[in-house]
Amino acid sequence: MSKVKIQGNASGTGVVTLTAPNTNTDRTITLPDETVSLTGAPAGLDDVGGVARATSGLLFNGDTAAANALDDYEEGTWTASLTGNGSAPSTAATATGTYTKIGRQVTVHVYLANKNTSGASGEMQVTGLPFNPSQSTTGVYASYGLEAQGSFCVAYARTSGTVEFLEMNDGAVWGAVQIVAGSSKYLDLAMTYET
Amino acid sequence: MALVKKTVVDKVEVVSEHKMVQCREATWVEDNGVMVGGKNFHRHVIAPGDDTTGEPAETIAICNAVHTPEVIAAYNEMVAAQELGV
């Protein structure tokens, strides 16, 4: 015949509490045929206010390669500055963007609306990325008042930490989009790059 | 009840051969010393030779330590090379 044994710690004063469920239906705890502990979070996980925190990352589907561990996730904001590499606008043209970092991959977005770029000259740039790109990466953007003459343009994040804007012309080398000085400039930028 | 908004630079990382200094600023609210809600993060990167005016003393110290004249020169060379080609 099975028995139920509850044994207190000789040096402790803790109380074991069993609380009935708030229902008229019986609830059952079935124990495996081995010694188990019902206390504490599973190995590798911390309970932080009800949120599970992996102490060293997550692996999926039986994988054991540490390089594949999902070891970082972060959301936040960054301050983007629209400028030129020749000179900056007389008044800084900035906006707050968002970022999401998943592992080594960072996705950023920012919308610079109704900015005044008077005083700026040279190649158009956006500075202030939240993480430094480990390699050059392309992204997409839409603009108003900052149009280039090329047939197709992309944003281009450099390892220097600066986003430039390249235009592709048929049969010619890529060109750099030049900033247009003046008021009422709009630029919406989104890109994903690796750190 | 005393609500206090706190902002600190809680993470500074030096990355890449060019010693880019990545800074994370955390902002949160405390109610009598207990954090309410979660933290919000704002990030920026300090490249060699960048102006560090307004940065916390610890961050400036790190930049001064890693952004040596040689590192700044190498970074500027890379930027110049990238501006010449794609």
PDB file of C-alpha atoms in Angstrom:
ATOM      1  CA  MET A   1       0.000   0.000   0.000  1.00  0.00           C
ATOM      2  CA  SER A   2       1.335   3.421  -0.952  1.00  0.00           C
ATOM      3  CA  LYS A   3       1.909   6.030   1.685  1.00  0.00           C
ATOM      4  CA  VAL A   4       2.119   9.802   1.715  1.00  0.00           C
ATOM      5  CA  LYS A   5       5.141  11.118   3.603  1.00  0.00           C
ATOM      6  CA  ILE A   6       5.684  14.785   4.370  1.00  0.00           C
ATOM      7  CA  GLN A   7       8.885  15.501   6.229  1.00  0.00           C
ATOM      8  CA  GLY A   8       9.940  18.907   7.468  1.00  0.00           C
ATOM      9  CA  ASN A   9      13.451  20.242   7.475  1.00  0.00           C
ATOM     10  CA  ALA A  10      14.888  19.884  10.964  1.00  0.00           C
ATOM     11  CA  SER A  11      16.531  23.290  10.846  1.00  0.00           C
ATOM     12  CA  GLY A  12      13.764  25.095   9.033  1.00  0.00           C
ATOM     13  CA  THR A  13      10.423  26.557   9.940  1.00  0.00           C
ATOM     14  CA  GLY A  14       8.788  26.512   6.526  1.00  0.00           C
ATOM     15  CA  VAL A  15       5.243  25.255   6.079  1.00  0.00           C
ATOM     16  CA  VAL A  16       4.083  22.936   3.322  1.00  0.00           C
ATOM     17  CA  THR A  17       0.749  24.162   2.026  1.00  0.00           C
ATOM     18  CA  LEU A  18      -1.664  22.215  -0.126  1.00  0.00           C
ATOM     19  CA  THR A  19      -4.480  24.378  -1.446  1.00  0.00           C
ATOM     20  CA  ALA A  20      -7.706  23.011  -2.859  1.00  0.00           C
ATOM     21  CA  PRO A  21      -8.507  24.134  -6.414  1.00  0.00           C
ATOM     22  CA  ASN A  22     -11.180  26.740  -6.796  1.00  0.00           C
ATOM     23  CA  THR A  23     -13.533  24.296  -8.495  1.00  0.00           C
ATOM     24  CA  ASN A  24     -15.727  21.338  -7.656  1.00  0.00           C
ATOM     25  CA  THR A  25     -13.692  19.071  -9.929  1.00  0.00           C
ATOM     26  CA  ASP A  26     -10.972  16.858  -8.419  1.00  0.00           C
ATOM     27  CA  ARG A  27      -7.389  17.657  -9.420  1.00  0.00           C
ATOM     28  CA  THR A  28      -4.685  14.995  -9.422  1.00  0.00           C
ATOM     29  CA  ILE A  29      -0.899  15.138  -9.249  1.00  0.00           C
ATOM     30  CA  THR A  30       0.670  11.951 -10.578  1.00  0.00           C
ATOM     31  CA  LEU A  31       4.283  11.359  -9.646  1.00  0.00           C
ATOM     32  CA  PRO A  32       6.688   9.349 -11.813  1.00  0.00           C
ATOM     33  CA  ASP A  33       8.422   6.257 -10.438  1.00  0.00           C
ATOM     34  CA  GLU A  34      11.502   8.205  -9.473  1.00  0.00           C
ATOM     35  CA  THR A  35      12.534  10.968  -7.132  1.00  0.00           C
ATOM     36  CA  VAL A  36      11.510  14.364  -8.441  1.00  0.00           C
ATOM     37  CA  SER A  37      11.432  17.903  -7.136  1.00  0.00           C
ATOM     38  CA  LEU A  38       8.430  20.125  -7.623  1.00  0.00           C
ATOM     39  CA  THR A  39      10.246  23.258  -6.562  1.00  0.00           C
ATOM     40  CA  GLY A  40      12.270  25.759  -8.531  1.00  0.00           C
ATOM     41  CA  ALA A  41      12.490  26.555 -12.225  1.00  0.00           C
ATOM     42  CA  PRO A  42      13.847  23.942 -14.663  1.00  0.00           C
ATOM     43  CA  ALA A  43      17.620  23.872 -15.119  1.00  0.00           C
ATOM     44  CA  GLY A  44      18.743  26.696 -17.375  1.00  0.00           C
ATOM     45  CA  LEU A  45      15.724  28.867 -16.657  1.00  0.00           C
ATOM     46  CA  ASP A  46      15.105  31.569 -14.083  1.00  0.00           C
ATOM     47  CA  ASP A  47      11.674  32.779 -13.065  1.00  0.00           C
ATOM     48  CA  VAL A  48      11.800  36.583 -13.232  1.00  0.00           C
ATOM     49  CA  GLY A  49       8.454  37.889 -12.116  1.00  0.00           C
ATOM     50  CA  GLY A  50       6.604  35.224 -14.032  1.00  0.00           C
ATOM     51  CA  VAL A  51       8.792  35.512 -17.130  1.00  0.00           C
ATOM     52  CA  ALA A  52      11.121  32.613 -17.974  1.00  0.00           C
ATOM     53  CA  ARG A  53      14.694  33.796 -18.491  1.00  0.00           C
ATOM     54  CA  ALA A  54      17.124  31.420 -20.184  1.00  0.00           C
ATOM     55  CA  THR A  55      20.451  31.749 -18.418  1.00  0.00           C
ATOM     56  CA  SER A  56      22.576  30.808 -21.447  1.00  0.00           C
ATOM     57  CA  GLY A  57      20.247  30.793 -24.440  1.00  0.00           C
ATOM     58  CA  LEU A  58      17.822  28.450 -26.168  1.00  0.00           C
ATOM     59  CA  LEU A  59      18.431  25.537 -28.516  1.00  0.00           C
ATOM     60  CA  PHE A  60      15.720  23.914 -30.621  1.00  0.00           C
ATOM     61  CA  ASN A  61      14.894  20.457 -31.971  1.00  0.00           C
ATOM     62  CA  GLY A  62      17.646  18.492 -30.239  1.00  0.00           C
ATOM     63  CA  ASP A  63      20.413  20.789 -31.444  1.00  0.00           C
ATOM     64  CA  THR A  64      23.561  20.845 -29.283  1.00  0.00           C
ATOM     65  CA  ALA A  65      25.669  23.388 -31.202  1.00  0.00           C
ATOM     66  CA  ALA A  66      26.346  26.370 -28.967  1.00  0.00           C
ATOM     67  CA  ALA A  67      26.668  28.570 -32.058  1.00  0.00           C
ATOM     68  CA  ASN A  68      23.002  27.929 -32.798  1.00  0.00           C
ATOM     69  CA  ALA A  69      21.808  29.025 -29.376  1.00  0.00           C
ATOM     70  CA  LEU A  70      19.384  31.932 -29.460  1.00  0.00           C
ATOM     71  CA  ASP A  71      21.281  33.986 -26.912  1.00  0.00           C
ATOM     72  CA  ASP A  72      19.953  37.508 -27.288  1.00  0.00           C
ATOM     73  CA  TYR A  73      16.703  39.387 -27.760  1.00  0.00           C
ATOM     74  CA  GLU A  74      16.272  43.097 -27.206  1.00  0.00           C
ATOM     75  CA  GLU A  75      13.893  45.877 -28.200  1.00  0.00           C
ATOM     76  CA  GLY A  76      14.624  49.563 -27.940  1.00  0.00           C
ATOM     77  CA  THR A  77      14.984  52.908 -29.644  1.00  0.00           C
ATOM     78  CA  TRP A  78      17.733  54.845 -31.413  1.00  0.00           C
ATOM     79  CA  THR A  79      18.198  58.387 -32.627  1.00  0.00           C
ATOM     80  CA  ALA A  80      18.598  58.711 -36.385  1.00  0.00           C
ATOM     81  CA  SER A  81      20.217  61.804 -37.891  1.00  0.00           C
ATOM     82  CA  LEU A  82      19.725  62.726 -41.540  1.00  0.00           C
ATOM     83  CA  THR A  83      22.840  64.459 -42.764  1.00  0.00           C
ATOM     84  CA  GLY A  84      25.360  64.850 -45.572  1.00  0.00           C
ATOM     85  CA  ASN A  85      28.973  63.759 -45.576  1.00  0.00           C
ATOM     86  CA  GLY A  86      30.035  67.221 -46.790  1.00  0.00           C
ATOM     87  CA  SER A  87      28.206  69.230 -44.174  1.00  0.00           C
ATOM     88  CA  ALA A  88      25.392  68.646 -41.709  1.00  0.00           C
ATOM     89  CA  PRO A  89      22.060  70.509 -41.685  1.00  0.00           C
ATOM     90  CA  SER A  90      22.147  73.819 -39.853  1.00  0.00           C
ATOM     91  CA  THR A  91      19.584  72.353 -37.475  1.00  0.00           C
ATOM     92  CA  ALA A  92      19.965  68.661 -36.720  1.00  0.00           C
ATOM     93  CA  ALA A  93      17.374  66.550 -38.553  1.00  0.00           C
ATOM     94  CA  THR A  94      16.692  63.706 -36.142  1.00  0.00           C
ATOM     95  CA  ALA A  95      13.976  61.235 -35.250  1.00  0.00           C
ATOM     96  CA  THR A  96      13.600  58.364 -32.829  1.00  0.00           C
ATOM     97  CA  GLY A  97      13.553  54.955 -34.481  1.00  0.00           C
ATOM     98  CA  THR A  98      12.987  51.463 -33.156  1.00  0.00           C
ATOM     99  CA  TYR A  99      15.112  48.340 -33.213  1.00  0.00           C
ATOM    100  CA  THR A 100      14.655  44.667 -32.500  1.00  0.00           C
ATOM    101  CA  LYS A 101      17.692  42.436 -32.044  1.00  0.00           C
ATOM    102  CA  ILE A 102      17.251  38.679 -32.349  1.00  0.00           C
ATOM    103  CA  GLY A 103      20.533  36.861 -31.958  1.00  0.00           C
ATOM    104  CA  ARG A 104      23.003  38.587 -34.290  1.00  0.00           C
ATOM    105  CA  GLN A 105      20.242  40.029 -36.479  1.00  0.00           C
ATOM    106  CA  VAL A 106      19.115  43.623 -35.978  1.00  0.00           C
ATOM    107  CA  THR A 107      16.063  45.168 -37.635  1.00  0.00           C
ATOM    108  CA  VAL A 108      15.741  48.941 -37.517  1.00  0.00           C
ATOM    109  CA  HIS A 109      13.057  51.353 -38.637  1.00  0.00           C
ATOM    110  CA  VAL A 110      12.829  55.107 -38.518  1.00  0.00           C
ATOM    111  CA  TYR A 111      10.609  57.764 -40.080  1.00  0.00           C
ATOM    112  CA  LEU A 112      12.124  61.191 -40.460  1.00  0.00           C
ATOM    113  CA  ALA A 113       9.140  63.410 -41.207  1.00  0.00           C
ATOM    114  CA  ASN A 114       9.072  67.042 -42.318  1.00  0.00           C
ATOM    115  CA  LYS A 115      12.768  67.664 -41.700  1.00  0.00           C
ATOM    116  CA  ASN A 116      14.727  70.691 -42.731  1.00  0.00           C
ATOM    117  CA  THR A 117      18.052  69.781 -44.292  1.00  0.00           C
ATOM    118  CA  SER A 118      19.119  73.312 -45.173  1.00  0.00           C
ATOM    119  CA  GLY A 119      22.876  73.632 -44.919  1.00  0.00           C
ATOM    120  CA  ALA A 120      23.543  69.973 -45.641  1.00  0.00           C
ATOM    121  CA  SER A 121      25.697  68.893 -48.566  1.00  0.00           C
ATOM    122  CA  GLY A 122      27.383  65.837 -49.991  1.00  0.00           C
ATOM    123  CA  GLU A 123      26.280  62.231 -49.924  1.00  0.00           C
ATOM    124  CA  MET A 124      23.056  61.625 -48.023  1.00  0.00           C
ATOM    125  CA  GLN A 125      23.574  59.644 -44.817  1.00  0.00           C
ATOM    126  CA  VAL A 126      21.683  58.463 -41.785  1.00  0.00           C
ATOM    127  CA  THR A 127      23.758  58.050 -38.647  1.00  0.00           C
ATOM    128  CA  GLY A 128      23.034  56.718 -35.171  1.00  0.00           C
ATOM    129  CA  LEU A 129      22.438  52.994 -35.762  1.00  0.00           C
ATOM    130  CA  PRO A 130      21.873  51.184 -32.445  1.00  0.00           C
ATOM    131  CA  PHE A 131      24.425  48.434 -33.219  1.00  0.00           C
ATOM    132  CA  ASN A 132      27.427  48.468 -35.509  1.00  0.00           C
ATOM    133  CA  PRO A 133      26.961  46.374 -38.680  1.00  0.00           C
ATOM    134  CA  SER A 134      29.550  43.615 -39.083  1.00  0.00           C
ATOM    135  CA  GLN A 135      29.281  43.786 -42.860  1.00  0.00           C
ATOM    136  CA  SER A 136      27.760  46.052 -45.478  1.00  0.00           C
ATOM    137  CA  THR A 137      24.036  45.440 -45.893  1.00  0.00           C
ATOM    138  CA  THR A 138      21.267  46.786 -48.100  1.00  0.00           C
ATOM    139  CA  GLY A 139      17.870  48.003 -46.947  1.00  0.00           C
ATOM    140  CA  VAL A 140      14.867  49.808 -48.328  1.00  0.00           C
ATOM    141  CA  TYR A 141      13.670  53.363 -48.007  1.00  0.00           C
ATOM    142  CA  ALA A 142      11.076  55.761 -49.325  1.00  0.00           C
ATOM    143  CA  SER A 143      11.557  59.494 -49.529  1.00  0.00           C
ATOM    144  CA  TYR A 144       9.912  62.753 -50.440  1.00  0.00           C
ATOM    145  CA  GLY A 145      11.981  65.745 -51.456  1.00  0.00           C
ATOM    146  CA  LEU A 146      15.179  63.687 -51.427  1.00  0.00           C
ATOM    147  CA  GLU A 147      14.826  61.868 -54.731  1.00  0.00           C
ATOM    148  CA  ALA A 148      17.846  60.726 -56.702  1.00  0.00           C
ATOM    149  CA  GLN A 149      18.070  60.475 -60.474  1.00  0.00           C
ATOM    150  CA  GLY A 150      18.969  56.779 -60.501  1.00  0.00           C
ATOM    151  CA  SER A 151      16.587  54.125 -61.671  1.00  0.00           C
ATOM    152  CA  PHE A 152      16.697  52.219 -58.408  1.00  0.00           C
ATOM    153  CA  CYS A 153      17.971  53.188 -54.983  1.00  0.00           C
ATOM    154  CA  VAL A 154      18.722  51.281 -51.813  1.00  0.00           C
ATOM    155  CA  ALA A 155      19.891  52.109 -48.321  1.00  0.00           C
ATOM    156  CA  TYR A 156      23.346  50.723 -47.614  1.00  0.00           C
ATOM    157  CA  ALA A 157      24.647  50.253 -44.073  1.00  0.00           C
ATOM    158  CA  ARG A 158      28.416  50.439 -43.819  1.00  0.00           C
ATOM    159  CA  THR A 159      30.679  48.840 -41.238  1.00  0.00           C
ATOM    160  CA  SER A 160      31.584  52.392 -40.287  1.00  0.00           C
ATOM    161  CA  GLY A 161      28.135  52.598 -38.704  1.00  0.00           C
ATOM    162  CA  THR A 162      26.709  54.954 -41.314  1.00  0.00           C
ATOM    163  CA  VAL A 163      23.801  54.311 -43.664  1.00  0.00           C
ATOM    164  CA  GLU A 164      24.369  55.639 -47.171  1.00  0.00           C
ATOM    165  CA  PHE A 165      22.012  55.614 -50.133  1.00  0.00           C
ATOM    166  CA  LEU A 166      23.052  54.122 -53.447  1.00  0.00           C
ATOM    167  CA  GLU A 167      21.527  54.593 -56.866  1.00  0.00           C
ATOM    168  CA  MET A 168      21.868  52.065 -59.650  1.00  0.00           C
ATOM    169  CA  ASN A 169      22.031  53.307 -63.206  1.00  0.00           C
ATOM    170  CA  ASP A 170      21.915  50.973 -66.170  1.00  0.00           C
ATOM    171  CA  GLY A 171      25.415  50.021 -67.270  1.00  0.00           C
ATOM    172  CA  ALA A 172      27.148  52.318 -64.805  1.00  0.00           C
ATOM    173  CA  VAL A 173      28.761  51.970 -61.416  1.00  0.00           C
ATOM    174  CA  TRP A 174      26.670  52.594 -58.369  1.00  0.00           C
ATOM    175  CA  GLY A 175      26.372  56.210 -57.409  1.00  0.00           C
ATOM    176  CA  ALA A 176      25.829  57.865 -54.066  1.00  0.00           C
ATOM    177  CA  VAL A 177      22.554  59.696 -53.557  1.00  0.00           C
ATOM    178  CA  GLN A 178      23.292  63.332 -52.770  1.00  0.00           C
ATOM    179  CA  ILE A 179      21.349  65.059 -50.033  1.00  0.00           C
ATOM    180  CA  VAL A 180      18.923  67.764 -51.106  1.00  0.00           C
ATOM    181  CA  ALA A 181      19.038  70.799 -48.845  1.00  0.00           C
ATOM    182  CA  GLY A 182      15.768  72.455 -47.936  1.00  0.00           C
ATOM    183  CA  SER A 183      12.614  72.126 -45.927  1.00  0.00           C
ATOM    184  CA  SER A 184       9.848  69.503 -45.905  1.00  0.00           C
ATOM    185  CA  LYS A 185      12.036  66.428 -46.380  1.00  0.00           C
ATOM    186  CA  TYR A 186      10.731  62.956 -45.563  1.00  0.00           C
ATOM    187  CA  LEU A 187      12.568  59.654 -45.332  1.00  0.00           C
ATOM    188  CA  ASP A 188      11.282  56.280 -44.143  1.00  0.00           C
ATOM    189  CA  LEU A 189      14.032  53.693 -43.649  1.00  0.00           C
ATOM    190  CA  ALA A 190      13.873  50.005 -42.733  1.00  0.00           C
ATOM    191  CA  MET A 191      16.666  47.471 -42.846  1.00  0.00           C
ATOM    192  CA  THR A 192      17.952  44.306 -41.274  1.00  0.00           C
ATOM    193  CA  TYR A 193      21.657  43.702 -40.709  1.00  0.00           C
ATOM    194  CA  GLU A 194      24.021  41.535 -38.695  1.00  0.00           C
ATOM    195  CA  THR A 195      26.197  42.554 -35.782  1.00  0.00           C
TER     196      THR A 195
ATOM    197  CA  MET B   1       4.237  56.712  -2.943  1.00  0.00           C
ATOM    198  CA  ALA B   2       7.329  58.116  -4.572  1.00  0.00           C
ATOM    199  CA  LEU B   3       7.707  57.495  -8.265  1.00  0.00           C
ATOM    200  CA  VAL B   4      11.224  58.021  -9.523  1.00  0.00           C
ATOM    201  CA  LYS B   5      12.384  57.839 -13.142  1.00  0.00           C
ATOM    202  CA  LYS B   6      15.868  56.438 -13.495  1.00  0.00           C
ATOM    203  CA  THR B   7      18.188  56.432 -16.497  1.00  0.00           C
ATOM    204  CA  VAL B   8      21.604  54.809 -16.569  1.00  0.00           C
ATOM    205  CA  VAL B   9      24.002  53.538 -19.195  1.00  0.00           C
ATOM    206  CA  ASP B  10      23.828  49.890 -18.193  1.00  0.00           C
ATOM    207  CA  LYS B  11      25.858  48.275 -20.958  1.00  0.00           C
ATOM    208  CA  VAL B  12      28.962  49.382 -22.846  1.00  0.00           C
ATOM    209  CA  GLU B  13      30.491  47.022 -25.388  1.00  0.00           C
ATOM    210  CA  VAL B  14      33.604  47.404 -27.531  1.00  0.00           C
ATOM    211  CA  VAL B  15      33.079  45.573 -30.827  1.00  0.00           C
ATOM    212  CA  SER B  16      34.894  44.989 -34.114  1.00  0.00           C
ATOM    213  CA  GLU B  17      38.512  45.604 -35.037  1.00  0.00           C
ATOM    214  CA  HIS B  18      37.752  49.306 -35.145  1.00  0.00           C
ATOM    215  CA  LYS B  19      36.750  49.368 -31.471  1.00  0.00           C
ATOM    216  CA  MET B  20      33.222  50.658 -31.963  1.00  0.00           C
ATOM    217  CA  VAL B  21      31.764  51.455 -28.540  1.00  0.00           C
ATOM    218  CA  GLN B  22      28.130  50.350 -28.309  1.00  0.00           C
ATOM    219  CA  CYS B  23      26.207  52.008 -25.471  1.00  0.00           C
ATOM    220  CA  ARG B  24      22.832  51.009 -24.061  1.00  0.00           C
ATOM    221  CA  GLU B  25      20.871  53.468 -21.938  1.00  0.00           C
ATOM    222  CA  ALA B  26      18.182  51.924 -19.729  1.00  0.00           C
ATOM    223  CA  THR B  27      15.232  53.915 -18.404  1.00  0.00           C
ATOM    224  CA  TRP B  28      12.694  52.711 -15.866  1.00  0.00           C
ATOM    225  CA  VAL B  29      10.362  53.902 -13.104  1.00  0.00           C
ATOM    226  CA  GLU B  30      10.639  52.907  -9.466  1.00  0.00           C
ATOM    227  CA  ASP B  31       7.910  53.092  -6.842  1.00  0.00           C
ATOM    228  CA  ASN B  32       9.607  53.304  -3.447  1.00  0.00           C
ATOM    229  CA  GLY B  33      12.620  51.475  -4.804  1.00  0.00           C
ATOM    230  CA  VAL B  34      10.653  48.774  -6.633  1.00  0.00           C
ATOM    231  CA  MET B  35      10.738  48.810 -10.427  1.00  0.00           C
ATOM    232  CA  VAL B  36       7.332  49.376 -12.017  1.00  0.00           C
ATOM    233  CA  GLY B  37       6.889  47.728 -15.390  1.00  0.00           C
ATOM    234  CA  GLY B  38      10.046  47.052 -17.346  1.00  0.00           C
ATOM    235  CA  LYS B  39      13.064  48.852 -18.685  1.00  0.00           C
ATOM    236  CA  ASN B  40      13.162  50.791 -21.941  1.00  0.00           C
ATOM    237  CA  PHE B  41      16.395  50.780 -23.906  1.00  0.00           C
ATOM    238  CA  HIS B  42      17.947  53.422 -26.141  1.00  0.00           C
ATOM    239  CA  ARG B  43      21.180  52.703 -28.000  1.00  0.00           C
ATOM    240  CA  HIS B  44      23.904  54.485 -29.871  1.00  0.00           C
ATOM    241  CA  VAL B  45      27.393  53.693 -31.129  1.00  0.00           C
ATOM    242  CA  ILE B  46      30.503  55.806 -30.636  1.00  0.00           C
ATOM    243  CA  ALA B  47      32.995  55.459 -33.475  1.00  0.00           C
ATOM    244  CA  PRO B  48      36.703  56.268 -33.106  1.00  0.00           C
ATOM    245  CA  GLY B  49      37.124  60.032 -33.211  1.00  0.00           C
ATOM    246  CA  ASP B  50      33.485  60.801 -32.390  1.00  0.00           C
ATOM    247  CA  ASP B  51      32.701  63.630 -29.994  1.00  0.00           C
ATOM    248  CA  THR B  52      32.007  62.155 -26.549  1.00  0.00           C
ATOM    249  CA  THR B  53      30.671  65.363 -25.014  1.00  0.00           C
ATOM    250  CA  GLY B  54      27.727  64.546 -22.786  1.00  0.00           C
ATOM    251  CA  GLU B  55      28.627  60.887 -22.358  1.00  0.00           C
ATOM    252  CA  PRO B  56      29.000  59.481 -18.822  1.00  0.00           C
ATOM    253  CA  ALA B  57      32.500  59.581 -17.362  1.00  0.00           C
ATOM    254  CA  GLU B  58      32.820  55.784 -17.525  1.00  0.00           C
ATOM    255  CA  THR B  59      31.965  55.775 -21.229  1.00  0.00           C
ATOM    256  CA  ILE B  60      34.441  58.566 -21.939  1.00  0.00           C
ATOM    257  CA  ALA B  61      37.113  56.640 -20.064  1.00  0.00           C
ATOM    258  CA  ILE B  62      36.450  53.549 -22.167  1.00  0.00           C
ATOM    259  CA  CYS B  63      36.554  55.578 -25.393  1.00  0.00           C
ATOM    260  CA  ASN B  64      39.788  57.245 -24.337  1.00  0.00           C
ATOM    261  CA  ALA B  65      41.279  53.834 -23.601  1.00  0.00           C
ATOM    262  CA  VAL B  66      40.368  52.114 -26.849  1.00  0.00           C
ATOM    263  CA  HIS B  67      40.240  54.992 -29.335  1.00  0.00           C
ATOM    264  CA  THR B  68      43.959  55.483 -29.599  1.00  0.00           C
ATOM    265  CA  PRO B  69      45.381  57.670 -32.384  1.00  0.00           C
ATOM    266  CA  GLU B  70      46.231  54.482 -34.293  1.00  0.00           C
ATOM    267  CA  VAL B  71      42.658  53.160 -33.975  1.00  0.00           C
ATOM    268  CA  ILE B  72      41.215  56.518 -35.055  1.00  0.00           C
ATOM    269  CA  ALA B  73      43.547  56.651 -38.047  1.00  0.00           C
ATOM    270  CA  ALA B  74      42.623  53.105 -39.089  1.00  0.00           C
ATOM    271  CA  TYR B  75      38.916  53.874 -38.768  1.00  0.00           C
ATOM    272  CA  ASN B  76      39.236  57.048 -40.819  1.00  0.00           C
ATOM    273  CA  GLU B  77      41.096  55.086 -43.481  1.00  0.00           C
ATOM    274  CA  MET B  78      38.254  52.577 -43.632  1.00  0.00           C
ATOM    275  CA  VAL B  79      35.636  55.336 -43.917  1.00  0.00           C
ATOM    276  CA  ALA B  80      37.598  57.039 -46.681  1.00  0.00           C
ATOM    277  CA  ALA B  81      37.981  53.765 -48.565  1.00  0.00           C
ATOM    278  CA  GLN B  82      34.265  53.050 -48.281  1.00  0.00           C
ATOM    279  CA  GLU B  83      33.408  56.484 -49.625  1.00  0.00           C
ATOM    280  CA  LEU B  84      35.485  55.826 -52.721  1.00  0.00           C
ATOM    281  CA  GLY B  85      33.854  52.569 -53.682  1.00  0.00           C
ATOM    282  CA  VAL B  86      31.063  50.163 -52.952  1.00  0.00           C
TER     283      VAL B  86
END
